[in-house]
CSV table of C-alpha atoms and ligand atoms in Angstrom, one decimal:
chain,number,residue,atom,x,y,z
A,12,MET,CA,-11.2,-13.9,18.3
A,13,ASP,CA,-8.1,-12.4,16.8
A,14,THR,CA,-5.0,-12.8,18.9
A,15,LYS,CA,-2.7,-10.6,16.7
A,16,PRO,CA,-2.7,-7.0,18.0
A,17,PHE,CA,-2.8,-5.6,14.4
A,18,LEU,CA,-5.9,-7.6,13.5
A,19,GLN,CA,-7.5,-6.7,16.8
A,20,ALA,CA,-7.0,-3.0,15.9
A,21,LEU,CA,-8.5,-3.5,12.5
A,22,ALA,CA,-11.5,-5.2,14.2
A,23,GLY,CA,-12.2,-2.0,16.0
A,24,GLU,CA,-10.4,-2.5,19.3
A,25,ALA,CA,-8.3,0.3,20.9
A,26,VAL,CA,-5.2,-1.8,21.4
A,27,TRP,CA,-2.6,0.0,23.5
A,28,PRO,CA,0.3,0.5,23.0
A,29,PRO,CA,-0.8,0.4,19.4
A,30,PRO,CA,0.4,-2.1,16.9
A,31,VAL,CA,3.0,-0.9,14.4
A,32,TRP,CA,4.4,-1.5,10.9
A,33,LEU,CA,5.9,0.9,8.4
A,34,MET,CA,5.2,1.4,4.7
A,35,ARG,CA,8.2,0.2,2.6
A,36,GLN,CA,9.6,-1.4,5.7
A,37,ALA,CA,11.5,-3.8,3.4
A,38,GLY,CA,13.7,-1.7,1.3
A,39,ARG,CA,16.9,0.0,0.5
A,40,TYR,CA,17.5,1.5,4.0
A,41,LEU,CA,18.3,-2.1,5.1
A,42,PRO,CA,21.8,-3.5,4.3
A,43,GLU,CA,20.3,-7.0,4.2
A,44,TYR,CA,17.7,-5.8,1.6
A,45,ARG,CA,20.4,-4.4,-0.6
A,46,ARG,CA,22.3,-7.7,-0.5
A,47,THR,CA,19.2,-9.7,-1.5
A,48,ARG,CA,18.3,-7.2,-4.2
A,49,ALA,CA,21.8,-7.5,-5.6
A,50,ILE,CA,21.4,-11.3,-5.8
A,51,ALA,CA,18.1,-10.9,-7.7
A,52,GLY,CA,19.6,-8.5,-10.1
A,53,ASP,CA,16.6,-6.4,-11.0
A,54,PHE,CA,13.5,-5.3,-9.1
A,55,ILE,CA,10.9,-7.3,-11.0
A,56,ALA,CA,13.1,-10.5,-10.6
A,57,LEU,CA,13.1,-9.8,-6.9
A,58,CYS,CA,9.3,-9.5,-6.9
A,59,THR,CA,8.8,-12.7,-8.9
A,60,THR,CA,11.3,-15.0,-7.1
A,61,PRO,CA,9.3,-16.4,-4.2
A,62,GLU,CA,12.4,-17.4,-2.1
A,63,LEU,CA,13.9,-13.9,-2.3
A,64,ALA,CA,10.7,-12.0,-2.1
A,65,ALA,CA,9.7,-13.9,1.0
A,66,GLU,CA,13.2,-13.3,2.5
A,67,VAL,CA,13.0,-9.5,2.1
A,68,THR,CA,9.4,-9.5,3.4
A,69,LEU,CA,10.7,-11.2,6.6
A,70,GLN,CA,13.9,-9.2,7.1
A,71,PRO,CA,12.3,-6.2,8.9
A,72,ILE,CA,10.2,-8.5,11.0
A,73,ARG,CA,13.4,-10.3,12.3
A,74,ARG,CA,15.1,-7.0,12.9
A,75,TYR,CA,12.3,-5.0,14.6
A,76,GLY,CA,9.4,-7.4,15.4
A,77,PHE,CA,6.8,-5.3,13.6
A,78,ASP,CA,3.1,-6.3,14.2
A,79,ALA,CA,2.5,-6.8,10.5
A,80,ALA,CA,4.6,-8.0,7.5
A,81,ILE,CA,3.6,-6.6,4.1
A,82,LEU,CA,4.1,-8.8,1.1
A,83,PHE,CA,7.1,-7.6,-0.9
A,84,SER,CA,5.8,-6.7,-4.3
A,85,ASP,CA,4.7,-3.6,-6.1
A,86,ILE,CA,1.4,-2.0,-7.2
A,87,LEU,CA,2.6,-2.1,-10.8
A,88,MET,CA,2.7,-6.0,-10.7
A,89,VAL,CA,-1.0,-5.9,-11.7
A,90,PRO,CA,-0.4,-4.2,-15.1
A,91,TRP,CA,2.6,-6.5,-15.4
A,92,ALA,CA,0.4,-9.5,-14.8
A,93,MET,CA,-2.0,-8.2,-17.5
A,94,GLY,CA,1.0,-8.3,-19.9
A,95,GLN,CA,1.7,-4.6,-20.0
A,96,GLY,CA,5.4,-4.0,-20.6
A,97,LEU,CA,7.0,-2.8,-17.4
A,98,ARG,CA,10.6,-2.1,-16.4
A,99,PHE,CA,12.3,-0.2,-13.5
A,100,ALA,CA,15.1,1.9,-15.0
A,101,GLU,CA,17.8,2.7,-12.5
A,102,GLY,CA,17.3,6.2,-11.1
A,103,GLU,CA,14.2,6.7,-13.4
A,104,GLY,CA,11.6,4.7,-11.6
A,105,PRO,CA,8.9,2.7,-13.4
A,106,LEU,CA,8.5,2.8,-17.2
A,107,LEU,CA,5.4,1.1,-18.9
A,108,GLU,CA,4.2,0.7,-22.4
A,109,PRO,CA,1.4,3.4,-22.2
A,110,VAL,CA,-2.2,2.4,-22.7
A,111,ARG,CA,-3.7,5.2,-24.7
A,112,ASP,CA,-5.9,3.5,-27.3
A,113,ARG,CA,-8.3,0.7,-27.7
A,114,ALA,CA,-5.7,-1.7,-29.2
A,115,ALA,CA,-3.5,-1.3,-26.1
A,116,LEU,CA,-6.5,-1.7,-23.8
A,117,GLU,CA,-7.7,-4.9,-25.6
A,118,ALA,CA,-4.2,-6.4,-25.5
A,119,LEU,CA,-4.3,-6.4,-21.7
A,120,ASP,CA,-5.0,-10.0,-20.6
A,121,LEU,CA,-7.6,-10.0,-17.7
A,122,PRO,CA,-8.2,-13.8,-17.4
A,123,GLY,CA,-4.5,-14.5,-17.2
A,124,VAL,CA,-3.8,-12.3,-14.2
A,125,VAL,CA,-3.9,-14.8,-11.4
A,126,ASP,CA,-1.8,-17.3,-13.3
A,127,ARG,CA,0.8,-14.8,-14.1
A,128,ALA,CA,0.8,-13.7,-10.5
A,129,ALA,CA,1.6,-17.3,-9.4
A,130,PRO,CA,5.1,-16.5,-8.1
A,131,ILE,CA,3.7,-13.6,-6.0
A,132,LEU,CA,1.0,-15.9,-4.5
A,133,GLU,CA,3.7,-18.4,-3.8
A,134,THR,CA,5.6,-15.6,-1.9
A,135,VAL,CA,2.4,-15.1,0.2
A,136,ARG,CA,2.4,-18.8,1.2
A,137,ARG,CA,6.1,-18.8,2.1
A,138,VAL,CA,5.8,-15.7,4.2
A,139,ARG,CA,2.8,-17.1,6.1
A,140,ALA,CA,4.9,-20.3,6.8
A,141,GLY,CA,7.9,-18.1,7.9
A,142,LEU,CA,5.7,-16.1,10.3
A,143,ALA,CA,5.1,-19.3,12.3
A,144,MET,CA,8.2,-18.1,14.1
A,145,HIS,CA,6.6,-14.7,14.8
A,146,PRO,CA,3.1,-15.6,16.0
A,147,GLY,CA,2.1,-12.1,16.8
A,148,THR,CA,2.8,-10.7,13.3
A,149,ALA,CA,0.0,-10.6,10.7
A,150,LEU,CA,0.5,-10.7,6.9
A,151,ILE,CA,-0.8,-7.9,4.7
A,152,GLY,CA,-1.4,-8.3,1.0
A,153,PHE,CA,-2.0,-5.3,-1.2
A,154,ALA,CA,-2.7,-3.7,-4.5
A,155,GLY,CA,-2.8,-0.2,-5.9
A,156,SER,CA,-6.3,1.3,-6.2
A,157,PRO,CA,-7.6,1.5,-9.8
A,158,TRP,CA,-7.1,5.3,-10.1
A,159,THR,CA,-3.4,5.3,-9.1
A,160,VAL,CA,-2.5,2.2,-11.2
A,161,ALA,CA,-4.4,3.7,-14.2
A,162,CYS,CA,-2.3,6.9,-13.8
A,163,TYR,CA,0.9,4.8,-14.4
A,164,MET,CA,-0.7,2.7,-17.1
A,165,VAL,CA,-1.9,5.6,-19.2
A,166,GLU,CA,1.0,8.0,-18.5
A,167,GLY,CA,3.6,5.2,-19.0
A,168,ARG,CA,5.8,6.5,-16.3
A,169,GLY,CA,5.9,8.0,-12.8
A,170,GLY,CA,7.9,10.9,-11.5
A,171,GLY,CA,5.6,13.7,-12.5
A,172,GLU,CA,2.0,14.8,-11.9
A,173,PHE,CA,0.4,12.4,-14.4
A,174,ALA,CA,-0.7,15.2,-16.7
A,175,GLU,CA,-1.5,12.9,-19.7
A,176,ALA,CA,-3.5,10.5,-17.6
A,177,ARG,CA,-5.5,13.3,-15.9
A,178,ARG,CA,-6.2,14.9,-19.3
A,179,ALA,CA,-7.3,11.5,-20.7
A,180,ALA,CA,-9.8,11.2,-17.8
A,181,PHE,CA,-11.4,14.5,-18.9
A,182,ARG,CA,-11.1,14.2,-22.7
A,183,ASP,CA,-12.2,10.6,-23.1
A,184,PRO,CA,-13.9,9.5,-19.9
A,185,VAL,CA,-15.5,6.5,-21.7
A,186,PHE,CA,-12.1,5.1,-22.7
A,187,PHE,CA,-10.7,5.9,-19.3
A,188,ALA,CA,-13.6,4.2,-17.5
A,189,GLU,CA,-12.9,1.0,-19.6
A,190,VAL,CA,-9.3,1.0,-18.5
A,191,MET,CA,-10.5,1.5,-14.9
A,192,GLU,CA,-13.1,-1.4,-15.2
A,193,LYS,CA,-10.5,-3.8,-16.5
A,194,LEU,CA,-8.1,-2.8,-13.7
A,195,GLU,CA,-10.8,-3.1,-11.1
A,196,ALA,CA,-11.6,-6.7,-12.2
A,197,ALA,CA,-7.9,-7.6,-12.2
A,198,THR,CA,-7.4,-6.0,-8.8
A,199,LEU,CA,-10.3,-7.9,-7.3
A,200,ALA,CA,-9.1,-11.3,-8.6
A,201,TYR,CA,-5.6,-10.6,-7.5
A,202,LEU,CA,-6.6,-9.5,-4.0
A,203,LEU,CA,-8.9,-12.5,-3.5
A,204,ALA,CA,-6.0,-14.8,-4.6
A,205,GLN,CA,-3.7,-13.2,-2.0
A,206,ALA,CA,-6.4,-13.8,0.7
A,207,GLU,CA,-6.7,-17.4,-0.5
A,208,ALA,CA,-2.9,-17.8,-0.3
A,209,GLY,CA,-2.8,-16.6,3.3
A,210,ALA,CA,-2.9,-12.8,3.5
A,211,GLU,CA,-4.7,-11.9,6.7
A,212,ALA,CA,-5.5,-8.2,5.8
A,213,LEU,CA,-5.4,-6.3,2.6
A,214,MET,CA,-4.4,-2.7,1.7
A,215,LEU,CA,-5.3,-0.5,-1.3
A,216,PHE,CA,-2.7,2.1,-2.0
A,217,ASP,CA,-4.2,5.2,-3.8
A,218,SER,CA,-1.1,7.3,-3.8
A,219,TRP,CA,-2.3,9.8,-6.3
A,220,ALA,CA,-5.9,10.2,-5.1
A,221,GLY,CA,-5.1,13.8,-4.1
A,222,LEU,CA,-4.3,14.8,-7.8
A,223,LEU,CA,-8.1,14.8,-8.6
A,224,SER,CA,-10.7,17.5,-8.3
A,225,PRO,CA,-13.5,16.7,-5.9
A,226,SER,CA,-15.8,15.5,-8.7
A,227,GLY,CA,-12.9,13.3,-10.1
A,228,PHE,CA,-12.2,12.0,-6.6
A,229,ARG,CA,-15.8,10.9,-6.3
A,230,ARG,CA,-15.8,9.3,-9.7
A,231,TRP,CA,-12.4,7.7,-10.0
A,232,VAL,CA,-11.5,7.1,-6.3
A,233,ILE,CA,-14.6,6.7,-4.2
A,234,GLU,CA,-16.9,4.8,-6.7
A,235,PRO,CA,-14.5,2.1,-7.9
A,236,THR,CA,-12.9,1.7,-4.4
A,237,ALA,CA,-16.3,1.3,-2.8
A,238,ARG,CA,-17.2,-1.4,-5.3
A,239,LEU,CA,-14.0,-3.2,-4.7
A,240,ALA,CA,-14.3,-3.0,-0.9
A,241,ALA,CA,-17.9,-4.2,-1.0
A,242,ALA,CA,-17.0,-7.2,-3.2
A,243,LEU,CA,-14.2,-8.1,-0.8
A,244,ARG,CA,-16.4,-7.7,2.2
A,245,ASP,CA,-19.0,-10.0,0.5
A,246,LEU,CA,-16.5,-12.7,-0.5
A,247,ARG,CA,-13.9,-12.5,2.3
A,248,PRO,CA,-15.6,-10.9,5.3
A,249,ASP,CA,-12.8,-12.4,7.4
A,250,VAL,CA,-10.1,-10.3,5.7
A,251,PRO,CA,-10.0,-6.6,6.8
A,252,LEU,CA,-9.2,-3.9,4.3
A,253,ILE,CA,-7.2,-0.7,4.8
A,254,GLY,CA,-7.7,2.2,2.3
A,255,PHE,CA,-5.1,4.8,1.7
A,256,PRO,CA,-6.5,7.7,-0.3
A,257,ARG,CA,-3.3,9.8,-0.1
A,258,LEU,CA,-3.6,13.6,0.0
A,259,ALA,CA,-7.4,13.3,0.1
A,260,GLY,CA,-7.6,16.2,2.7
A,261,PRO,CA,-11.1,16.8,3.9
A,262,LEU,CA,-12.5,14.3,1.3
A,263,LEU,CA,-11.2,11.6,3.6
A,264,ALA,CA,-14.4,12.0,5.6
A,265,GLU,CA,-16.5,11.2,2.5
A,266,TYR,CA,-14.2,8.3,1.6
A,267,ALA,CA,-14.6,6.8,5.1
A,268,ALA,CA,-18.3,7.2,5.0
A,269,ARG,CA,-18.8,5.6,1.5
A,270,VAL,CA,-16.0,3.1,1.1
A,271,PRO,CA,-16.6,0.0,3.4
A,272,VAL,CA,-13.0,-0.4,4.6
A,273,GLN,CA,-12.1,-1.4,8.2
A,274,ALA,CA,-9.3,1.2,8.4
A,275,VAL,CA,-8.0,4.3,6.6
A,276,ALA,CA,-4.4,5.3,6.4
A,277,MET,CA,-3.5,8.9,7.0
A,278,ASP,CA,-0.9,10.7,4.9
A,279,THR,CA,1.8,12.9,6.5
A,280,GLY,CA,-0.3,16.1,6.1
A,281,MET,CA,-3.4,14.7,7.7
A,282,ASP,CA,-4.2,16.1,11.2
A,283,PRO,CA,-4.9,12.9,13.3
A,284,ALA,CA,-7.2,14.8,15.6
A,285,TRP,CA,-9.3,16.0,12.6
A,286,ALA,CA,-9.3,12.4,11.2
A,287,ALA,CA,-10.5,11.1,14.6
A,288,ALA,CA,-13.4,13.5,14.6
A,289,HIS,CA,-14.4,12.8,11.0
A,290,VAL,CA,-13.9,9.0,10.6
A,291,PRO,CA,-16.4,6.6,12.2
A,292,PRO,CA,-15.2,5.7,15.8
A,293,ARG,CA,-14.9,1.9,15.1
A,294,MET,CA,-13.0,2.4,11.9
A,295,ALA,CA,-9.3,2.1,12.6
A,296,LEU,CA,-6.9,4.9,11.7
A,297,GLN,CA,-3.3,4.2,10.6
A,298,GLY,CA,-0.3,6.5,10.3
A,299,ASN,CA,1.2,9.0,10.0
A,300,LEU,CA,4.8,10.0,11.1
A,301,ASP,CA,6.6,12.1,8.5
A,302,PRO,CA,9.2,9.7,6.9
A,303,GLN,CA,11.7,12.6,7.1
A,304,ALA,CA,11.3,12.8,10.9
A,305,LEU,CA,12.4,9.2,11.0
A,306,VAL,CA,15.5,10.1,8.9
A,307,ALA,CA,16.2,13.0,11.4
A,308,GLY,CA,15.5,11.0,14.6
A,309,GLY,CA,16.2,12.5,18.0
A,310,PRO,CA,13.9,14.6,20.1
A,311,ALA,CA,12.1,16.1,17.1
A,312,MET,CA,11.0,12.6,16.0
A,313,GLU,CA,10.0,11.6,19.5
A,314,GLN,CA,7.8,14.7,19.9
A,315,GLU,CA,6.0,14.0,16.6
A,316,VAL,CA,5.4,10.4,17.7
A,317,ARG,CA,4.0,11.4,21.1
A,318,ALA,CA,1.6,14.0,19.5
A,319,ILE,CA,0.2,11.2,17.2
A,320,LEU,CA,-0.2,8.8,20.1
A,321,ALA,CA,-2.0,11.5,22.2
A,322,ALA,CA,-4.5,12.2,19.4
A,323,MET,CA,-5.1,8.4,18.8
A,324,LYS,CA,-5.3,7.1,22.4
A,325,GLY,CA,-8.7,5.4,23.1
A,326,ARG,CA,-9.6,4.6,19.5
A,327,PRO,CA,-8.5,1.7,17.1
A,328,PHE,CA,-5.2,2.7,15.7
A,329,VAL,CA,-2.1,1.3,13.9
A,330,PHE,CA,1.1,3.3,14.1
A,331,ASN,CA,2.8,3.8,10.7
A,332,LEU,CA,4.4,6.5,8.6
A,333,GLY,CA,2.5,9.0,6.4
A,334,HIS,CA,4.2,7.6,3.3
A,335,GLY,CA,7.0,5.1,2.6
A,336,ILE,CA,10.4,4.9,4.4
A,337,VAL,CA,13.0,6.6,2.4
A,338,PRO,CA,16.4,5.0,1.6
A,339,PRO,CA,18.6,7.4,3.8
A,340,THR,CA,16.7,6.3,7.0
A,341,PRO,CA,19.2,5.1,9.6
A,342,PRO,CA,18.1,1.6,10.7
A,343,GLU,CA,18.9,2.6,14.4
A,344,HIS,CA,16.3,5.4,14.2
A,345,VAL,CA,13.7,2.7,13.4
A,346,ALA,CA,14.9,0.7,16.5
A,347,ARG,CA,14.6,3.8,18.7
A,348,LEU,CA,11.1,4.5,17.2
A,349,MET,CA,10.1,0.9,18.3
A,350,GLU,CA,11.4,1.6,21.9
A,351,VAL,CA,9.3,4.8,22.1
A,352,LEU,CA,6.2,3.0,20.8
A,353,ARG,CA,6.5,-0.1,22.9
A,354,ALA,CA,6.8,2.1,26.0
A,355,GLY,CA,3.3,3.5,25.1
B,21,CP3,O1,5.8,-1.5,1.8
B,21,CP3,C1,6.5,-2.5,1.5
B,21,CP3,O2,7.6,-2.7,2.2
B,21,CP3,C2,6.1,-3.5,0.5
B,21,CP3,C3,6.5,-3.3,-0.8
B,21,CP3,C4,6.1,-2.2,-1.7
B,21,CP3,C5,6.9,-1.6,-2.7
B,21,CP3,N1,6.1,-0.7,-3.4
B,21,CP3,C6,8.3,-2.0,-2.9
B,21,CP3,C7,9.1,-1.2,-3.8
B,21,CP3,C8,4.8,-1.5,-1.8
B,21,CP3,C9,3.6,-1.7,-0.9
B,21,CP3,C10,4.9,-0.6,-2.9
B,21,CP3,C11,3.8,0.2,-3.3
B,21,CP3,C12,4.0,1.2,-4.4
B,21,CP3,N2,4.7,1.1,-5.5
B,21,CP3,C13,3.3,2.4,-4.4
B,21,CP3,C14,2.2,2.9,-3.4
B,21,CP3,C15,2.9,3.5,-2.2
B,21,CP3,C16,3.6,4.8,-2.4
B,21,CP3,O3,4.8,4.7,-2.3
B,21,CP3,O4,2.9,5.8,-2.8
B,21,CP3,C17,3.7,3.1,-5.6
B,21,CP3,C18,3.2,4.4,-6.1
B,21,CP3,C19,4.6,2.2,-6.3
B,21,CP3,C20,5.3,2.4,-7.6
B,21,CP3,C21,6.7,2.4,-7.5
B,21,CP3,N3,7.5,1.3,-7.2
B,21,CP3,C22,7.6,3.5,-7.8
B,21,CP3,C23,7.2,4.9,-8.1
B,21,CP3,C24,8.9,3.0,-7.6
B,21,CP3,C25,10.2,3.7,-7.8
B,21,CP3,C26,10.6,4.7,-6.8
B,21,CP3,C27,11.6,4.2,-5.8
B,21,CP3,O5,11.4,4.2,-4.6
B,21,CP3,O6,12.6,3.7,-6.3
B,21,CP3,C28,8.8,1.6,-7.2
B,21,CP3,C29,9.9,0.7,-6.9
B,21,CP3,C30,9.9,0.0,-5.5
B,21,CP3,N4,8.8,-0.6,-5.0
B,21,CP3,C31,11.0,-0.1,-4.6
B,21,CP3,C32,10.5,-0.9,-3.6
B,21,CP3,C33,11.3,-1.4,-2.4
B,21,CP3,C34,12.4,0.3,-4.9
B,21,CP3,C35,13.0,-0.6,-5.9
B,21,CP3,C36,14.4,-1.0,-5.7
B,21,CP3,O7,14.8,-1.7,-4.7
B,21,CP3,O8,15.2,-0.6,-6.5
C-alpha cells in the first residue's frame, strides 16, 4: 500500500485534504532558485549538473512541504539528448535546429538518448536520496508528449502558435509521423530510465494539444499518447502516469477514455465540475488554479481555491495550478495557499 498521499490519490483514493504540488514549483519566483541558476550559468547547464538540479528540485519541498517533487529538467531535454541543437536565449525562450527534412530526422540519435540523459537520471537518484528527509513527498519524473515536443523540433522555436509545425503535419503527414515515431521511442526509453532511477510517478506534458483540430487531436495526441501510456503500464505497472492535454476542452473526455493514464491534469480554463462528470470516477484529476490568481493572492485567490475543492471533494484529486507558476508570484502567496489547502 502507498503511504504517500500523492500516490494514494493517483491510485484512486479520495485523499482529503488533497495532496498538492505546483507546476514549475522550482523556478524564478524563488530567490534560492535564482541564486543556484546564477551559479550554473545557463539553463541547460543547470539541467545537466546533477548536484545543482537536485538542489533546485528540493528547494520548494524544504520551503513548502509539497506532497510531490518534480524532477528539475525540461521537456526539450529529449531532443537535446537525441543530439538536436538546443539553446535557451535570454528573453527569447528555446531555440532549436529545426527538423524539416529527412537528413535532419536521420541525424537524430535514438539509441544514444539514455546515455546522453545520464546526468538527468543521476539527478533523479540524488533527489530520491534527498527525499529521505521528506518521507511523505513523492518524486515525479516527466517528459513532453510527442506532439508538443515535435512542435518545438519542427518549428525550431517557441513563442508563437507553431504555424510551420502544424502546416508540416498537414502537408507531409508521412514525414511528420516519422518524426513523431522517433520521438515516441525516445520518450518511452527516457521515461522508463527515470522510473528505473527512482521516479515514483510520471507526467506527460502536452502543452500544445489544444492547437489541433479534433482529427489532429485524435491522430497526434490520443494515438501516440495511448501507445506510450499502454507501454508504460505494461512495463512499469507500479508507476502511475499523469496526462496533461492542455487546452483539450471537451476532447478531454475522449482522451481520458482512450489513454490509459491514472490521472489527467486540468488546464486553467477547464471546469472541474465538468471534468468530474466526464472523466472515469477512479481516474484522479489534478489542477487547476489560475497561476495569475496566485500572483494576485488575497480573497480572490482563496475563493477560487475553495470552488475547486468543492467540485473535487469525494473523488481522487491532486491540487495544482492550471499551468506553470509565473516568475512574479510572491513566495508568501504560495505559503498562504498551503495554509488554506491544509485546512481542507
Ligand atoms: O515544473 C517544474 O518545476 C519542473 C521543471 C520544468 C521546467 N520546464 C523548468 C523550466 C518542467 C516540468 C518544464 C516543462 C516544460 N518546458 C513545458 C511543459 C509545461 C508548460 O509550461 O507548458 C514546456 C512547454 C517547456 C519548454 C520551455 N522551457 C519554455 C517555452 C521555456 C522558456 C519560457 C520560460 O519560462 O522562460 C523553458 C525554460 C524553463 N523550463 C525554465 C524553467 C524553470 C525557465 C528557465 C530559466 O530559469 O531561465
